[in-house]
Short mmCIF file of C-alpha atoms and ligand atoms in Angstrom, two decimals:
data_model
loop_
_atom_site.label_atom_id
_atom_site.label_comp_id
_atom_site.label_asym_id
_atom_site.label_seq_id
_atom_site.Cartn_x
_atom_site.Cartn_y
_atom_site.Cartn_z
CA MET A 11 104.67 -54.71 80.13
CA ARG A 12 101.34 -55.08 81.82
CA SER A 13 101.48 -51.63 83.44
CA ARG A 14 102.62 -50.11 80.15
CA LEU A 15 99.48 -51.47 78.53
CA VAL A 16 97.29 -50.08 81.31
CA ARG A 17 98.96 -46.67 81.12
CA SER A 18 98.47 -46.46 77.38
CA LYS A 19 94.69 -46.87 77.69
CA LEU A 20 92.36 -43.98 76.90
CA LEU A 21 90.85 -42.80 80.19
CA SER A 22 87.59 -40.95 80.81
CA SER A 23 88.87 -39.01 83.85
CA VAL A 24 92.20 -38.02 85.36
CA ALA A 25 91.07 -39.98 88.44
CA ASP A 26 91.45 -43.16 86.39
CA ALA A 27 95.13 -42.32 85.87
CA VAL A 28 95.93 -42.99 89.55
CA GLY A 29 97.97 -46.14 90.21
CA GLN A 30 99.61 -48.69 87.91
CA THR A 31 102.83 -46.77 88.52
CA PRO A 32 106.07 -48.00 86.95
CA MET A 33 108.87 -49.72 88.78
CA VAL A 34 112.51 -49.03 87.84
CA ARG A 35 115.57 -51.03 88.84
CA LEU A 36 118.29 -49.01 90.63
CA GLU A 37 121.34 -50.75 89.26
CA ARG A 38 123.98 -48.07 89.51
CA ALA A 39 123.00 -46.63 92.89
CA ALA A 40 122.85 -50.16 94.36
CA ARG A 41 126.10 -51.36 92.73
CA GLU A 42 127.59 -52.31 96.11
CA ALA A 43 124.90 -55.01 96.37
CA PRO A 44 125.10 -56.70 92.94
CA SER A 45 123.42 -59.92 94.13
CA VAL A 46 120.29 -58.01 95.22
CA GLU A 47 117.66 -56.40 92.97
CA VAL A 48 116.54 -52.95 94.21
CA TYR A 49 113.42 -51.44 92.61
CA ALA A 50 111.93 -47.96 92.92
CA LYS A 51 108.13 -47.85 92.65
CA LEU A 52 107.51 -44.45 91.11
CA GLU A 53 104.51 -43.01 92.94
CA LEU A 54 105.65 -39.64 91.56
CA ALA A 55 104.02 -40.80 88.30
CA ASN A 56 100.51 -40.35 89.73
CA PRO A 57 98.62 -37.39 88.17
CA GLY A 58 98.97 -35.23 91.32
CA GLY A 59 102.67 -36.10 91.46
CA SER A 60 102.66 -38.15 94.65
CA VAL A 61 101.72 -41.29 96.54
CA LYS A 62 98.98 -39.31 98.31
CA ASP A 63 96.77 -39.43 95.19
CA ARG A 64 95.86 -43.00 96.09
CA ALA A 65 94.67 -42.25 99.63
CA ALA A 66 92.93 -38.97 98.74
CA LEU A 67 91.05 -40.53 95.82
CA ARG A 68 89.86 -43.52 97.85
CA MET A 69 88.82 -41.35 100.83
CA MET A 70 86.81 -39.11 98.47
CA THR A 71 85.20 -41.78 96.28
CA ARG A 72 84.21 -43.96 99.25
CA ALA A 73 82.64 -40.96 100.98
CA LEU A 74 80.79 -40.04 97.76
CA ASP A 75 79.53 -43.64 97.51
CA ASP A 76 78.16 -43.82 101.06
CA GLY A 77 76.84 -40.25 101.25
CA ARG A 78 79.35 -38.73 103.73
CA LEU A 79 80.34 -36.47 100.82
CA SER A 80 77.91 -34.98 98.29
CA GLY A 81 77.77 -32.11 95.82
CA ASP A 82 76.44 -29.67 98.44
CA LYS A 83 79.22 -30.37 100.97
CA ILE A 84 82.68 -28.86 101.19
CA LEU A 85 85.72 -31.09 101.64
CA ILE A 86 87.90 -29.44 104.28
CA ASP A 87 91.26 -30.53 105.70
CA SER A 88 94.45 -29.05 107.06
CA THR A 89 97.23 -30.05 104.70
CA SER A 90 99.51 -27.89 102.60
CA GLY A 91 101.49 -30.85 101.29
CA ASN A 92 100.93 -33.65 98.79
CA THR A 93 97.52 -34.61 100.20
CA GLY A 94 96.33 -31.03 99.67
CA VAL A 95 97.39 -31.18 96.02
CA ALA A 96 95.57 -34.52 95.63
CA TYR A 97 92.34 -33.22 97.25
CA SER A 98 92.47 -30.17 94.98
CA LEU A 99 93.01 -32.20 91.81
CA PHE A 100 90.23 -34.70 92.54
CA GLY A 101 87.96 -31.94 93.83
CA ALA A 102 88.17 -30.44 90.34
CA ALA A 103 87.79 -33.87 88.69
CA LEU A 104 84.80 -34.98 90.80
CA GLY A 105 83.06 -31.60 91.15
CA VAL A 106 83.71 -31.24 94.89
CA ARG A 107 84.40 -27.86 96.52
CA VAL A 108 87.66 -28.01 98.52
CA GLN A 109 88.91 -25.78 101.34
CA LEU A 110 92.35 -26.24 102.90
CA VAL A 111 93.50 -24.71 106.17
CA MET A 112 97.22 -23.91 106.23
CA PRO A 113 99.53 -21.63 108.24
CA SER A 114 99.80 -18.29 106.43
CA ASN A 115 103.60 -18.65 106.15
CA VAL A 116 103.60 -21.74 103.88
CA SER A 117 105.45 -21.12 100.62
CA LYS A 118 103.77 -19.25 97.76
CA ALA A 119 104.25 -22.31 95.57
CA ARG A 120 102.19 -24.41 98.00
CA LYS A 121 99.37 -21.87 97.88
CA ASP A 122 99.52 -21.48 94.09
CA ILE A 123 99.45 -25.16 93.21
CA THR A 124 96.28 -25.89 95.19
CA ARG A 125 94.57 -22.64 94.13
CA ALA A 126 95.22 -23.53 90.48
CA PHE A 127 92.57 -26.26 90.84
CA GLY A 128 90.04 -23.88 92.40
CA THR A 129 90.76 -24.74 96.05
CA GLU A 130 90.00 -22.05 98.65
CA ILE A 131 92.65 -21.48 101.32
CA ILE A 132 91.88 -20.51 104.92
CA PHE A 133 94.90 -19.26 106.83
CA SER A 134 95.77 -20.24 110.38
CA ASP A 135 98.22 -18.57 112.77
CA PRO A 136 101.78 -19.00 111.42
CA MET A 137 103.10 -19.18 114.99
CA GLU A 138 101.03 -22.31 115.66
CA GLY A 139 102.32 -24.36 112.70
CA SER A 140 100.50 -27.43 111.41
CA ASP A 141 98.96 -28.18 114.82
CA GLY A 142 97.32 -24.74 114.68
CA ALA A 143 95.89 -25.60 111.25
CA ILE A 144 94.48 -28.88 112.63
CA ARG A 145 92.88 -27.05 115.57
CA LYS A 146 91.37 -24.47 113.23
CA VAL A 147 89.86 -27.04 110.86
CA ARG A 148 88.33 -28.89 113.83
CA GLU A 149 86.78 -25.63 115.13
CA ILE A 150 85.32 -24.84 111.70
CA VAL A 151 83.82 -28.34 111.31
CA ALA A 152 82.48 -28.40 114.90
CA LYS A 153 80.53 -25.18 114.28
CA GLU A 154 78.69 -26.45 111.15
CA PRO A 155 79.28 -30.21 110.85
CA GLU A 156 76.56 -30.76 108.21
CA LYS A 157 78.29 -28.33 105.85
CA TYR A 158 81.60 -30.23 105.63
CA PHE A 159 83.26 -33.54 104.85
CA TYR A 160 86.47 -33.78 106.91
CA PRO A 161 88.43 -36.81 105.59
CA ASP A 162 91.11 -36.68 108.34
CA GLN A 163 93.76 -38.85 106.69
CA TYR A 164 95.35 -39.70 110.07
CA SER A 165 92.32 -41.72 111.20
CA ASN A 166 90.61 -42.67 107.93
CA PRO A 167 90.83 -46.44 107.21
CA ASP A 168 90.51 -45.78 103.47
CA ASN A 169 94.03 -44.31 103.58
CA PRO A 170 95.80 -47.68 104.29
CA LEU A 171 93.15 -49.55 102.28
CA ALA A 172 94.16 -47.62 99.14
CA HIS A 173 97.56 -49.33 99.45
CA TYR A 174 96.22 -52.69 100.55
CA HIS A 175 94.04 -52.97 97.46
CA GLY A 176 96.17 -50.86 95.08
CA THR A 177 99.91 -50.39 95.57
CA ALA A 178 100.67 -53.80 97.15
CA ALA A 179 98.64 -55.73 94.59
CA GLU A 180 100.53 -53.90 91.80
CA ILE A 181 103.90 -54.70 93.41
CA LEU A 182 103.06 -58.41 93.56
CA ASP A 183 102.02 -58.22 89.89
CA GLN A 184 105.26 -56.45 88.94
CA VAL A 185 107.86 -58.51 90.82
CA GLY A 186 105.82 -61.53 91.90
CA ASP A 187 107.46 -64.05 94.18
CA ARG A 188 110.88 -62.42 93.87
CA ILE A 189 110.08 -59.74 96.45
CA THR A 190 111.82 -60.30 99.80
CA HIS A 191 111.80 -56.76 101.28
CA PHE A 192 109.48 -53.74 101.13
CA VAL A 193 110.57 -50.25 102.25
CA ALA A 194 108.37 -47.13 102.68
CA GLY A 195 108.47 -43.86 104.60
CA LEU A 196 106.10 -43.28 107.50
CA GLY A 197 103.94 -40.13 107.53
CA THR A 198 100.30 -40.79 108.33
CA SER A 199 101.46 -44.46 108.09
CA GLY A 200 98.86 -45.32 105.41
CA THR A 201 101.53 -46.45 102.92
CA ILE A 202 103.54 -48.71 105.25
CA VAL A 203 100.53 -50.17 107.12
CA GLY A 204 98.35 -50.85 104.04
CA ASN A 205 101.15 -52.34 101.92
CA SER A 206 102.63 -54.42 104.74
CA ARG A 207 99.25 -55.93 105.63
CA ARG A 208 98.75 -57.11 102.06
CA LEU A 209 102.37 -58.26 101.53
CA HIS A 210 102.25 -60.28 104.78
CA GLU A 211 99.33 -62.23 103.33
CA HIS A 212 101.57 -63.31 100.45
CA HIS A 213 102.50 -66.98 100.54
CA ARG A 214 106.22 -66.12 100.85
CA LYS A 215 107.67 -64.00 103.65
CA VAL A 216 108.12 -60.30 102.81
CA HIS A 217 110.08 -58.27 105.38
CA CYS A 218 108.47 -54.81 105.64
CA VAL A 219 110.50 -51.79 106.77
CA ALA A 220 109.20 -48.34 107.87
CA VAL A 221 111.55 -45.38 107.36
CA GLU A 222 111.49 -42.67 110.03
CA PRO A 223 113.61 -39.53 110.49
CA ALA A 224 116.49 -40.14 112.93
CA ASP A 225 115.81 -36.86 114.78
CA ALA A 226 112.71 -35.09 116.08
CA PHE A 227 113.80 -31.89 114.25
CA HIS A 228 114.31 -32.97 110.67
CA GLY A 229 113.83 -31.78 107.11
CA LEU A 230 112.30 -34.96 105.67
CA GLU A 231 108.96 -33.47 104.68
CA GLY A 232 106.06 -35.91 104.83
CA LEU A 233 107.81 -38.19 107.32
CA LYS A 234 107.01 -38.46 111.03
CA HIS A 235 109.37 -39.04 113.96
CA LEU A 236 106.86 -41.13 115.89
CA ALA A 237 108.46 -40.90 119.35
CA SER A 238 107.98 -37.11 119.39
CA SER A 239 104.67 -36.90 117.46
CA LEU A 240 101.00 -37.57 117.92
CA VAL A 241 100.67 -41.19 116.78
CA PRO A 242 98.09 -41.42 113.95
CA ALA A 243 95.01 -43.53 114.77
CA ILE A 244 95.61 -45.67 111.65
CA HIS A 245 99.17 -46.52 112.73
CA ASP A 246 99.71 -50.18 113.65
CA GLU A 247 103.27 -51.16 114.50
CA ARG A 248 102.35 -54.88 114.35
CA ALA A 249 101.74 -54.44 110.60
CA TYR A 250 105.48 -54.12 109.76
CA ASP A 251 108.72 -55.80 110.82
CA GLU A 252 111.41 -53.14 111.26
CA THR A 253 111.93 -49.39 111.66
CA PHE A 254 114.95 -47.85 109.86
CA ARG A 255 116.05 -44.35 110.92
CA VAL A 256 117.60 -41.97 108.38
CA THR A 257 119.07 -38.47 108.84
CA THR A 258 117.99 -35.49 106.74
CA GLU A 259 121.50 -35.32 105.19
CA GLN A 260 121.39 -38.98 104.15
CA GLY A 261 118.00 -38.35 102.48
CA LEU A 262 119.22 -35.21 100.67
CA ASP A 263 122.48 -36.83 99.53
CA MET A 264 120.71 -39.93 98.22
CA ALA A 265 118.17 -37.79 96.33
CA ASP A 266 121.16 -36.10 94.61
CA THR A 267 122.77 -39.46 93.86
CA ILE A 268 119.56 -40.83 92.30
CA ALA A 269 119.22 -37.73 90.09
CA ARG A 270 122.82 -38.06 88.83
CA GLU A 271 123.16 -41.83 88.59
CA GLU A 272 119.63 -42.97 87.79
CA ALA A 273 118.28 -39.80 86.12
CA MET A 274 115.30 -39.49 88.46
CA HIS A 275 114.84 -36.33 90.47
CA ILE A 276 113.11 -37.58 93.62
CA GLY A 277 112.09 -35.75 96.82
CA HIS A 278 114.36 -35.87 99.86
CA SER A 279 112.03 -38.16 101.86
CA ALA A 280 112.12 -40.45 98.83
CA GLY A 281 115.93 -40.17 99.11
CA ALA A 282 115.65 -41.36 102.73
CA VAL A 283 113.59 -44.38 101.62
CA VAL A 284 116.13 -45.28 98.91
CA PHE A 285 118.99 -44.83 101.39
CA ALA A 286 117.34 -47.41 103.69
CA ALA A 287 116.59 -49.75 100.75
CA ILE A 288 120.23 -49.71 99.58
CA GLU A 289 121.59 -50.24 103.13
CA ILE A 290 119.29 -53.26 103.46
CA ALA A 291 120.44 -54.54 100.04
CA LYS A 292 124.10 -54.18 101.11
CA ARG A 293 123.32 -56.14 104.29
CA LEU A 294 121.69 -58.94 102.23
CA HIS A 295 124.64 -58.98 99.82
CA ARG A 296 127.20 -59.20 102.68
CA GLU A 297 125.25 -62.06 104.22
CA GLN A 298 125.08 -63.74 100.78
CA GLN A 299 121.32 -63.97 100.98
CA GLY A 300 120.42 -62.26 97.70
CA GLY A 301 116.95 -60.74 97.53
CA CYS A 302 114.64 -58.21 95.93
CA VAL A 303 113.95 -54.92 97.69
CA VAL A 304 111.05 -52.67 96.61
CA ALA A 305 111.17 -49.00 97.71
CA ILE A 306 108.28 -46.55 97.46
CA ILE A 307 109.20 -43.19 95.86
CA PRO A 308 106.50 -40.83 97.17
CA ASP A 309 107.20 -37.71 95.10
CA ARG A 310 109.53 -35.63 92.89
CA GLY A 311 112.29 -33.29 93.95
CA ASP A 312 110.96 -30.23 92.13
CA ARG A 313 108.08 -30.00 94.61
CA TYR A 314 110.66 -28.74 97.09
CA PHE A 315 112.32 -26.09 94.95
CA ALA A 316 112.10 -22.70 96.64
CA PRO A 317 110.69 -20.05 94.33
CA MET A 318 113.66 -18.77 92.34
CA LYS A 319 114.48 -15.13 91.67
CA TRP A 320 114.51 -15.67 87.92
CA GLU A 321 111.19 -17.54 87.92
CA LYS A 322 108.60 -16.17 85.50
CA ARG A 323 106.07 -13.94 87.26
CA TYR A 324 102.52 -13.76 86.06
CA VAL A 325 100.36 -10.69 86.46
CA TRP A 326 96.72 -11.64 86.97
C1 PLP B 426 106.62 -36.73 100.70
C2 PLP B 426 105.98 -37.84 101.44
N1 PLP B 426 104.68 -37.79 101.74
C3 PLP B 426 104.09 -38.82 102.45
C4 PLP B 426 104.81 -39.90 102.84
C5 PLP B 426 104.24 -40.94 103.72
O1 PLP B 426 103.03 -41.41 103.38
P1 PLP B 426 101.97 -41.87 104.43
O2 PLP B 426 101.20 -40.66 104.85
O3 PLP B 426 101.14 -42.84 103.67
O4 PLP B 426 102.64 -42.52 105.61
C6 PLP B 426 106.10 -39.99 102.50
C7 PLP B 426 106.85 -41.19 102.80
O5 PLP B 426 107.94 -41.44 102.35
C8 PLP B 426 106.70 -38.92 101.83
O6 PLP B 426 108.02 -38.93 101.56
#
């Protein structure tokens, strides 16, 4: 009720629409664990369509407040995913010029969505993937550091802090003392680290679970297989209690199940998070412990649709 009131307020900027996301009970999908409540926190309801709105907005507003970012600087980073969409949206909202470096072979949809907000794209070598884009952005910034603000979400403490002060506080408001388990995917690790730190300060124990892809080569976009990746500077494995590994197929299948049974079309990494949440709920039910599991749904499934042949084409 509380979040419904907040969401019905008149806002002065789209930036004020970030957060206060709804939480929906997954009753049908979790029917094998009837003694356990499983909730999906719908981060797809943020204005940029993903959980990354929270981190991007806090990284930008904090930098504007302390002068690292100002009207004459360009925000530059190397993401073609949800963080890129969030930078582009808030760049338009806050009057900040945004440049994103991405491999030239990313999908047309990825280029179009960020360009729609006025973002400029710089292409890196497609053969070098996302690491090539990171190297290129670092070269550009090193040449003219005073010209740019480089938020670098992998080492920026405002990324987990957005969840510590925002998402986790909302969850405690929404389910209160009932929460026993928290489940989130691990990408930069901002979501799992920031939420877990806050939930561990709660006066009752909350068991926090990070979801990782089971294999180094996986299709769970946004998620990191830590053992085979560069570990982000903001990652802190002491912040959470358990790592749950999910295959790409389990994530895809669960995303389909949630669309059909719960009428929510979520992304496949979100499917992986829900898969883990339901397995944990089944474990609690078998052990007759009961409980309340909260799962973070980072984005919607339609973000991953390949451009279709019958899609409407615009001529500019
Ligand atoms: C699409 C997507 N983006 C990002 C993340 C991870 O967020 P973070 O970078 O905060 O770890 C997830 C986690 O489930 C995700 O599915």
